[in-house]
Each structure stands twice: as C-alpha cells, then as structure tokens.
PDB file of C-alpha atoms in Angstrom:
ATOM      1  CA  UNK A   1      82.880 -96.767-110.095  1.00 83.00           C
ATOM      2  CA  UNK A   2      82.794-100.550-109.791  1.00 88.00           C
ATOM      3  CA  UNK A   3      85.423-102.672-111.468  1.00 89.00           C
ATOM      4  CA  UNK A   4      82.800-104.103-113.803  1.00 91.00           C
ATOM      5  CA  UNK A   5      81.782-100.578-114.861  1.00 91.00           C
ATOM      6  CA  UNK A   6      85.415 -99.608-115.425  1.00 93.00           C
ATOM      7  CA  UNK A   7      85.997-102.659-117.612  1.00 94.00           C
ATOM      8  CA  UNK A   8      82.890-101.818-119.616  1.00 94.00           C
ATOM      9  CA  UNK A   9      84.084 -98.262-120.251  1.00 94.00           C
ATOM     10  CA  UNK A  10      87.622 -99.337-121.149  1.00 95.00           C
ATOM     11  CA  UNK A  11      86.489-102.040-123.576  1.00 95.00           C
ATOM     12  CA  UNK A  12      83.978 -99.670-125.201  1.00 95.00           C
ATOM     13  CA  UNK A  13      86.600 -96.931-125.609  1.00 96.00           C
ATOM     14  CA  UNK A  14      89.139 -99.245-127.212  1.00 95.00           C
ATOM     15  CA  UNK A  15      86.481-100.768-129.440  1.00 94.00           C
ATOM     16  CA  UNK A  16      85.646 -97.329-130.802  1.00 94.00           C
ATOM     17  CA  UNK A  17      89.154 -95.889-130.967  1.00 94.00           C
ATOM     18  CA  UNK A  18      91.351 -98.902-131.771  1.00 91.00           C
ATOM     19  CA  UNK A  19      89.093-101.353-133.624  1.00 89.00           C
ATOM     20  CA  UNK A  20      91.827-103.028-135.682  1.00 86.00           C
ATOM     21  CA  UNK A  21      94.601-103.577-133.121  1.00 89.00           C
ATOM     22  CA  UNK A  22      97.024-106.399-133.906  1.00 89.00           C
ATOM     23  CA  UNK A  23     100.509-107.594-133.057  1.00 90.00           C
ATOM     24  CA  UNK A  24     103.374-105.521-134.426  1.00 93.00           C
ATOM     25  CA  UNK A  25     105.512-108.611-134.909  1.00 94.00           C
ATOM     26  CA  UNK A  26     105.824-109.637-138.546  1.00 95.00           C
ATOM     27  CA  UNK A  27     104.965-113.242-139.400  1.00 96.00           C
ATOM     28  CA  UNK A  28     103.388-115.405-142.091  1.00 95.00           C
ATOM     29  CA  UNK A  29     102.752-118.646-140.216  1.00 95.00           C
ATOM     30  CA  UNK A  30     102.268-119.957-136.664  1.00 96.00           C
ATOM     31  CA  UNK A  31     105.883-121.162-136.657  1.00 97.00           C
ATOM     32  CA  UNK A  32     107.178-117.723-137.651  1.00 97.00           C
ATOM     33  CA  UNK A  33     105.138-116.036-134.940  1.00 97.00           C
ATOM     34  CA  UNK A  34     106.386-118.513-132.341  1.00 97.00           C
ATOM     35  CA  UNK A  35     109.993-117.761-133.296  1.00 97.00           C
ATOM     36  CA  UNK A  36     109.290-114.021-133.139  1.00 96.00           C
ATOM     37  CA  UNK A  37     107.556-114.167-129.750  1.00 95.00           C
ATOM     38  CA  UNK A  38     110.384-116.195-128.220  1.00 96.00           C
ATOM     39  CA  UNK A  39     112.857-113.629-129.528  1.00 96.00           C
ATOM     40  CA  UNK A  40     110.735-110.728-128.266  1.00 93.00           C
ATOM     41  CA  UNK A  41     111.189-111.476-124.560  1.00 88.00           C
ATOM     42  CA  UNK A  42     112.697-108.308-123.057  1.00 87.00           C
ATOM     43  CA  UNK A  43     113.413-107.075-126.578  1.00 90.00           C
ATOM     44  CA  UNK A  44     111.587-104.618-128.811  1.00 91.00           C
ATOM     45  CA  UNK A  45     109.335-105.757-131.635  1.00 93.00           C
ATOM     46  CA  UNK A  46     111.272-103.410-133.918  1.00 94.00           C
ATOM     47  CA  UNK A  47     114.507-105.273-133.248  1.00 95.00           C
ATOM     48  CA  UNK A  48     112.821-108.664-133.636  1.00 96.00           C
ATOM     49  CA  UNK A  49     111.346-107.604-136.983  1.00 96.00           C
ATOM     50  CA  UNK A  50     114.864-106.786-138.168  1.00 96.00           C
ATOM     51  CA  UNK A  51     116.201-110.155-137.041  1.00 96.00           C
ATOM     52  CA  UNK A  52     113.504-112.562-138.246  1.00 97.00           C
ATOM     53  CA  UNK A  53     113.617-112.100-142.074  1.00 97.00           C
ATOM     54  CA  UNK A  54     117.167-113.427-142.584  1.00 97.00           C
ATOM     55  CA  UNK A  55     116.718-116.007-139.817  1.00 97.00           C
ATOM     56  CA  UNK A  56     113.528-117.403-141.324  1.00 97.00           C
ATOM     57  CA  UNK A  57     114.956-117.341-144.824  1.00 97.00           C
ATOM     58  CA  UNK A  58     117.759-119.609-143.584  1.00 97.00           C
ATOM     59  CA  UNK A  59     115.527-121.687-141.282  1.00 97.00           C
ATOM     60  CA  UNK A  60     112.015-121.517-142.807  1.00 96.00           C
ATOM     61  CA  UNK A  61     110.355-124.277-140.796  1.00 96.00           C
ATOM     62  CA  UNK A  62     110.705-126.434-137.712  1.00 97.00           C
ATOM     63  CA  UNK A  63     112.666-129.145-139.521  1.00 97.00           C
ATOM     64  CA  UNK A  64     115.270-126.709-140.800  1.00 97.00           C
ATOM     65  CA  UNK A  65     115.654-125.047-137.404  1.00 97.00           C
ATOM     66  CA  UNK A  66     115.785-128.405-135.601  1.00 97.00           C
ATOM     67  CA  UNK A  67     118.756-129.396-137.757  1.00 97.00           C
ATOM     68  CA  UNK A  68     120.689-126.238-136.861  1.00 97.00           C
ATOM     69  CA  UNK A  69     123.611-126.177-134.480  1.00 96.00           C
ATOM     70  CA  UNK A  70     124.138-123.440-131.919  1.00 97.00           C
ATOM     71  CA  UNK A  71     126.876-121.961-134.094  1.00 97.00           C
ATOM     72  CA  UNK A  72     124.587-122.037-137.150  1.00 97.00           C
ATOM     73  CA  UNK A  73     121.815-120.050-135.451  1.00 97.00           C
ATOM     74  CA  UNK A  74     123.625-117.736-133.058  1.00 97.00           C
ATOM     75  CA  UNK A  75     124.803-115.185-135.697  1.00 97.00           C
ATOM     76  CA  UNK A  76     121.178-114.563-136.650  1.00 97.00           C
ATOM     77  CA  UNK A  77     120.032-113.729-133.113  1.00 96.00           C
ATOM     78  CA  UNK A  78     123.127-112.195-131.543  1.00 95.00           C
ATOM     79  CA  UNK A  79     121.662-108.674-131.671  1.00 95.00           C
ATOM     80  CA  UNK A  80     118.643-109.496-129.477  1.00 95.00           C
ATOM     81  CA  UNK A  81     118.611-109.664-125.688  1.00 93.00           C
ATOM     82  CA  UNK A  82     119.879-112.914-124.130  1.00 95.00           C
ATOM     83  CA  UNK A  83     121.061-114.377-127.457  1.00 95.00           C
ATOM     84  CA  UNK A  84     122.693-117.452-125.930  1.00 97.00           C
ATOM     85  CA  UNK A  85     119.585-118.706-124.152  1.00 96.00           C
ATOM     86  CA  UNK A  86     117.296-117.762-127.053  1.00 97.00           C
ATOM     87  CA  UNK A  87     119.498-119.655-129.510  1.00 97.00           C
ATOM     88  CA  UNK A  88     119.263-122.734-127.316  1.00 97.00           C
ATOM     89  CA  UNK A  89     115.516-122.297-126.799  1.00 97.00           C
ATOM     90  CA  UNK A  90     114.767-121.895-130.497  1.00 97.00           C
ATOM     91  CA  UNK A  91     116.634-125.047-131.459  1.00 98.00           C
ATOM     92  CA  UNK A  92     115.053-126.991-128.603  1.00 97.00           C
ATOM     93  CA  UNK A  93     111.612-125.664-129.507  1.00 97.00           C
ATOM     94  CA  UNK A  94     112.010-126.747-133.141  1.00 97.00           C
ATOM     95  CA  UNK A  95     113.221-130.213-132.183  1.00 97.00           C
ATOM     96  CA  UNK A  96     110.300-130.660-129.785  1.00 97.00           C
ATOM     97  CA  UNK A  97     107.873-129.549-132.507  1.00 97.00           C
ATOM     98  CA  UNK A  98     109.306-132.142-134.873  1.00 97.00           C
ATOM     99  CA  UNK A  99     109.450-134.929-132.292  1.00 97.00           C
ATOM    100  CA  UNK A 100     106.064-134.450-130.633  1.00 96.00           C
ATOM    101  CA  UNK A 101     103.872-132.382-132.964  1.00 97.00           C
ATOM    102  CA  UNK A 102     104.856-133.299-136.504  1.00 96.00           C
ATOM    103  CA  UNK A 103     106.547-129.948-137.000  1.00 95.00           C
ATOM    104  CA  UNK A 104     103.289-128.045-136.456  1.00 96.00           C
ATOM    105  CA  UNK A 105     102.624-125.464-133.727  1.00 96.00           C
ATOM    106  CA  UNK A 106      99.951-126.838-131.371  1.00 95.00           C
ATOM    107  CA  UNK A 107      96.901-124.814-130.392  1.00 93.00           C
ATOM    108  CA  UNK A 108      96.621-126.194-126.851  1.00 94.00           C
ATOM    109  CA  UNK A 109      98.184-123.929-124.215  1.00 94.00           C
ATOM    110  CA  UNK A 110      99.511-126.781-122.077  1.00 95.00           C
ATOM    111  CA  UNK A 111     101.075-128.383-125.158  1.00 96.00           C
ATOM    112  CA  UNK A 112     102.658-125.077-126.153  1.00 96.00           C
ATOM    113  CA  UNK A 113     104.171-124.744-122.687  1.00 96.00           C
ATOM    114  CA  UNK A 114     106.077-128.017-123.143  1.00 96.00           C
ATOM    115  CA  UNK A 115     108.204-126.268-125.782  1.00 97.00           C
ATOM    116  CA  UNK A 116     111.577-124.838-124.666  1.00 96.00           C
ATOM    117  CA  UNK A 117     111.410-121.065-124.309  1.00 94.00           C
ATOM    118  CA  UNK A 118     107.610-121.019-124.089  1.00 95.00           C
ATOM    119  CA  UNK A 119     106.007-119.889-120.828  1.00 92.00           C
ATOM    120  CA  UNK A 120     102.389-119.018-120.228  1.00 91.00           C
ATOM    121  CA  UNK A 121     102.681-115.525-121.723  1.00 91.00           C
ATOM    122  CA  UNK A 122     104.136-116.814-124.990  1.00 94.00           C
ATOM    123  CA  UNK A 123     101.652-119.690-125.088  1.00 95.00           C
ATOM    124  CA  UNK A 124      98.760-117.276-124.576  1.00 93.00           C
ATOM    125  CA  UNK A 125     100.047-115.021-127.366  1.00 93.00           C
ATOM    126  CA  UNK A 126     100.171-117.916-129.830  1.00 95.00           C
ATOM    127  CA  UNK A 127      96.818-119.303-128.690  1.00 93.00           C
ATOM    128  CA  UNK A 128      95.051-115.950-128.971  1.00 91.00           C
ATOM    129  CA  UNK A 129      96.729-114.503-132.081  1.00 92.00           C
ATOM    130  CA  UNK A 130      96.919-117.654-134.204  1.00 92.00           C
ATOM    131  CA  UNK A 131      94.070-119.766-132.878  1.00 91.00           C
ATOM    132  CA  UNK A 132      91.747-117.047-131.528  1.00 87.00           C
ATOM    133  CA  UNK A 133      91.566-118.647-128.096  1.00 89.00           C
ATOM    134  CA  UNK A 134      89.830-116.465-125.458  1.00 90.00           C
ATOM    135  CA  UNK A 135      92.954-115.879-123.351  1.00 91.00           C
ATOM    136  CA  UNK A 136      94.931-112.744-122.547  1.00 91.00           C
ATOM    137  CA  UNK A 137      98.725-112.720-122.464  1.00 90.00           C
ATOM    138  CA  UNK A 138     100.143-110.366-119.846  1.00 92.00           C
ATOM    139  CA  UNK A 139     103.492-108.720-120.522  1.00 90.00           C
ATOM    140  CA  UNK A 140     104.982-105.690-118.772  1.00 91.00           C
ATOM    141  CA  UNK A 141     102.775-103.274-120.756  1.00 93.00           C
ATOM    142  CA  UNK A 142      99.551-105.138-120.020  1.00 94.00           C
ATOM    143  CA  UNK A 143     100.528-105.526-116.363  1.00 95.00           C
ATOM    144  CA  UNK A 144     101.278-101.801-115.958  1.00 96.00           C
ATOM    145  CA  UNK A 145      98.227-100.511-117.831  1.00 96.00           C
ATOM    146  CA  UNK A 146      95.875-102.896-116.034  1.00 96.00           C
ATOM    147  CA  UNK A 147      97.053-101.650-112.660  1.00 96.00           C
ATOM    148  CA  UNK A 148      96.979 -97.972-113.590  1.00 95.00           C
ATOM    149  CA  UNK A 149      93.503 -98.154-115.057  1.00 95.00           C
ATOM    150  CA  UNK A 150      92.233-100.093-112.062  1.00 94.00           C
ATOM    151  CA  UNK A 151      91.391-103.235-114.012  1.00 95.00           C
ATOM    152  CA  UNK A 152      93.437-105.458-111.737  1.00 94.00           C
ATOM    153  CA  UNK A 153      95.393-105.476-108.501  1.00 94.00           C
ATOM    154  CA  UNK A 154      96.967-108.854-109.254  1.00 94.00           C
ATOM    155  CA  UNK A 155     100.522-109.270-108.019  1.00 95.00           C
ATOM    156  CA  UNK A 156     101.610-111.615-110.807  1.00 94.00           C
ATOM    157  CA  UNK A 157     101.010-111.780-114.571  1.00 91.00           C
ATOM    158  CA  UNK A 158      98.919-114.923-114.105  1.00 91.00           C
ATOM    159  CA  UNK A 159      96.735-113.194-111.512  1.00 94.00           C
ATOM    160  CA  UNK A 160      96.220-110.195-113.800  1.00 95.00           C
ATOM    161  CA  UNK A 161      95.434-112.485-116.723  1.00 93.00           C
ATOM    162  CA  UNK A 162      92.761-114.310-114.723  1.00 93.00           C
ATOM    163  CA  UNK A 163      91.142-111.059-113.647  1.00 95.00           C
ATOM    164  CA  UNK A 164      91.119-109.624-117.164  1.00 95.00           C
ATOM    165  CA  UNK A 165      89.605-112.837-118.502  1.00 93.00           C
ATOM    166  CA  UNK A 166      86.965-112.738-115.765  1.00 94.00           C
ATOM    167  CA  UNK A 167      85.625-109.346-116.819  1.00 95.00           C
ATOM    168  CA  UNK A 168      86.389-109.072-120.547  1.00 95.00           C
ATOM    169  CA  UNK A 169      83.926-110.905-122.836  1.00 93.00           C
ATOM    170  CA  UNK A 170      85.384-113.926-124.635  1.00 92.00           C
ATOM    171  CA  UNK A 171      84.996-112.373-128.065  1.00 91.00           C
ATOM    172  CA  UNK A 172      87.047-109.342-126.984  1.00 93.00           C
ATOM    173  CA  UNK A 173      89.902-111.078-125.154  1.00 92.00           C
ATOM    174  CA  UNK A 174      92.228-111.668-128.097  1.00 89.00           C
ATOM    175  CA  UNK A 175      92.078-108.047-129.256  1.00 92.00           C
ATOM    176  CA  UNK A 176      92.192-106.741-125.673  1.00 93.00           C
ATOM    177  CA  UNK A 177      95.716-108.120-125.389  1.00 91.00           C
ATOM    178  CA  UNK A 178      96.760-105.883-128.300  1.00 93.00           C
ATOM    179  CA  UNK A 179      94.781-102.890-127.031  1.00 95.00           C
ATOM    180  CA  UNK A 180      96.572-102.924-123.698  1.00 95.00           C
ATOM    181  CA  UNK A 181     100.027-103.581-125.168  1.00 93.00           C
ATOM    182  CA  UNK A 182      99.774-100.788-127.731  1.00 94.00           C
ATOM    183  CA  UNK A 183      98.331 -98.380-125.176  1.00 96.00           C
ATOM    184  CA  UNK A 184     101.208 -99.139-122.830  1.00 94.00           C
ATOM    185  CA  UNK A 185     103.780 -98.892-125.580  1.00 92.00           C
ATOM    186  CA  UNK A 186     102.708 -95.531-126.992  1.00 93.00           C
ATOM    187  CA  UNK A 187     100.515 -93.705-124.456  1.00 95.00           C
ATOM    188  CA  UNK A 188     100.589 -95.189-120.945  1.00 96.00           C
ATOM    189  CA  UNK A 189     104.363 -95.496-120.972  1.00 94.00           C
ATOM    190  CA  UNK A 190     106.362 -96.604-117.942  1.00 92.00           C
ATOM    191  CA  UNK A 191     107.954 -93.179-117.602  1.00 92.00           C
ATOM    192  CA  UNK A 192     106.131 -89.946-118.345  1.00 92.00           C
ATOM    193  CA  UNK A 193     102.777 -91.402-119.433  1.00 93.00           C
ATOM    194  CA  UNK A 194     100.888 -89.172-121.855  1.00 95.00           C
ATOM    195  CA  UNK A 195      97.844 -88.669-119.651  1.00 93.00           C
ATOM    196  CA  UNK A 196      96.897 -85.368-121.313  1.00 90.00           C
ATOM    197  CA  UNK A 197      96.478 -87.197-124.615  1.00 91.00           C
ATOM    198  CA  UNK A 198      94.773 -90.276-123.188  1.00 94.00           C
ATOM    199  CA  UNK A 199      91.093 -90.835-123.848  1.00 93.00           C
ATOM    200  CA  UNK A 200      90.918 -93.170-120.864  1.00 95.00           C
ATOM    201  CA  UNK A 201      91.974 -90.620-118.247  1.00 93.00           C
ATOM    202  CA  UNK A 202      88.353 -89.876-117.292  1.00 91.00           C
ATOM    203  CA  UNK A 203      88.016 -93.341-115.782  1.00 90.00           C
ATOM    204  CA  UNK A 204      91.658 -94.215-115.066  1.00 92.00           C
ATOM    205  CA  UNK A 205      92.051 -95.008-111.379  1.00 92.00           C
ATOM    206  CA  UNK A 206      95.604 -93.720-111.076  1.00 92.00           C
ATOM    207  CA  UNK A 207      94.975 -90.522-113.022  1.00 92.00           C
ATOM    208  CA  UNK A 208      91.856 -89.706-111.031  1.00 90.00           C
ATOM    209  CA  UNK A 209      93.578 -90.392-107.718  1.00 89.00           C
ATOM    210  CA  UNK A 210      96.475 -88.105-108.646  1.00 87.00           C
ATOM    211  CA  UNK A 211      94.257 -85.302-109.942  1.00 83.00           C
ATOM    212  CA  UNK A 212      91.629 -84.889-107.264  1.00 75.00           C
ATOM    213  CA  UNK A 213      90.160 -81.413-106.910  1.00 62.00           C
TER     214      UNK A 213
END
C-alpha cells in the first residue's frame, strides 16, 4: 500500500466514524482557548478544564491578565504541570497581546509564535481551531498515531506536520488534528493500544507488521 493510499483510507475512515471531532478543551473565545492550550502542555485536558473556569472568571480578557502579578495568578494554575513557567508565560502572553495586538488573538501563525508560551504546536492549534487555517498541530498523540499508522516517519513534530499537510486535503486538516488526538487518547494509546477495537487496524502499518501470518 502506498502512503497516499493509506492516507486516503485513514481520512475516509475517520470521516465516516468520527465526523464531528473537536477539541475537548472548554472555551468561549480565542483568548480563552489560547489560555487553555498554554496550560495544556504536558497536562490533561480534564485538569485544564477544571482550572480555567475560576481563572477566566478572575481574568476574563487579555487586559485583566496583563495586569496580574505572579502572585495573583499562581494560585489559579498551581495544580497544572510546570505552574511557575506557565504563570509567567500567561502573564507575558497577555501583555504582548495588549501591547502588539490590541488585546486580540492574532490569526497569523508567525504572529502567534511571538507570544510567550506559544510554540508552533500551540500556534497551529489556535490557527486551525479558531481561524480554520489548513494546518495540523502535532502533539505526542498525533506523533505516535502518525508513526504507527504509517502516515509519517518524521523525526520531529514539525516534520510530521509537514508530511500530514502534504497528503491530507486542506479542507480536512483542521479536523484531522482532532481525529488523530482523540484516536491516540482513547484507542491508540501509548501503552496497551486497543488494536482489537480499532477500525484502522486493517491498514495500520504497525499492526500489520506485528500480525503477519
């Protein structure tokens, strides 16, 4: 099976079986999603969704968060991973938004990456989820699933992202990010993947290589 054929089968399967995939982070605005995605680095969405309601009630927009001190914000994020750096990043991000972007979250990926705490993965998430840009953010789930399925052999998240974007049609890229994350989170898990329950096993490179007759 060629890589192009494998991509076609994977995209078709997800389109039929997971047509309404979306982020599991809770948000009501681009700013709220940006806060949530920064907090989600090496932390579960479930934990982030517990943290963001009181945080965003206290700091509802970039101006409010930009005016916060470290000691003001830290109690709201202390239960997530790396709370010290994330507290600093969130305040810096809000101040940069106010200084350079009028308090609004930009849609341009390069502009997003000028914000403290925002790397390419976070920028791609915001660009695809909020602004429907045809980019694919690669986290640990997307990286793992892409390799197991045989969609990419890229050694870095950026390399995997480029390969996914090469083969996945533009109108499917935003949702493909969610397809691969959710599949990795609930089925193609890092340990003990649920191959027996996976509808993709018939054209999964790793599964087929491990189950040759």
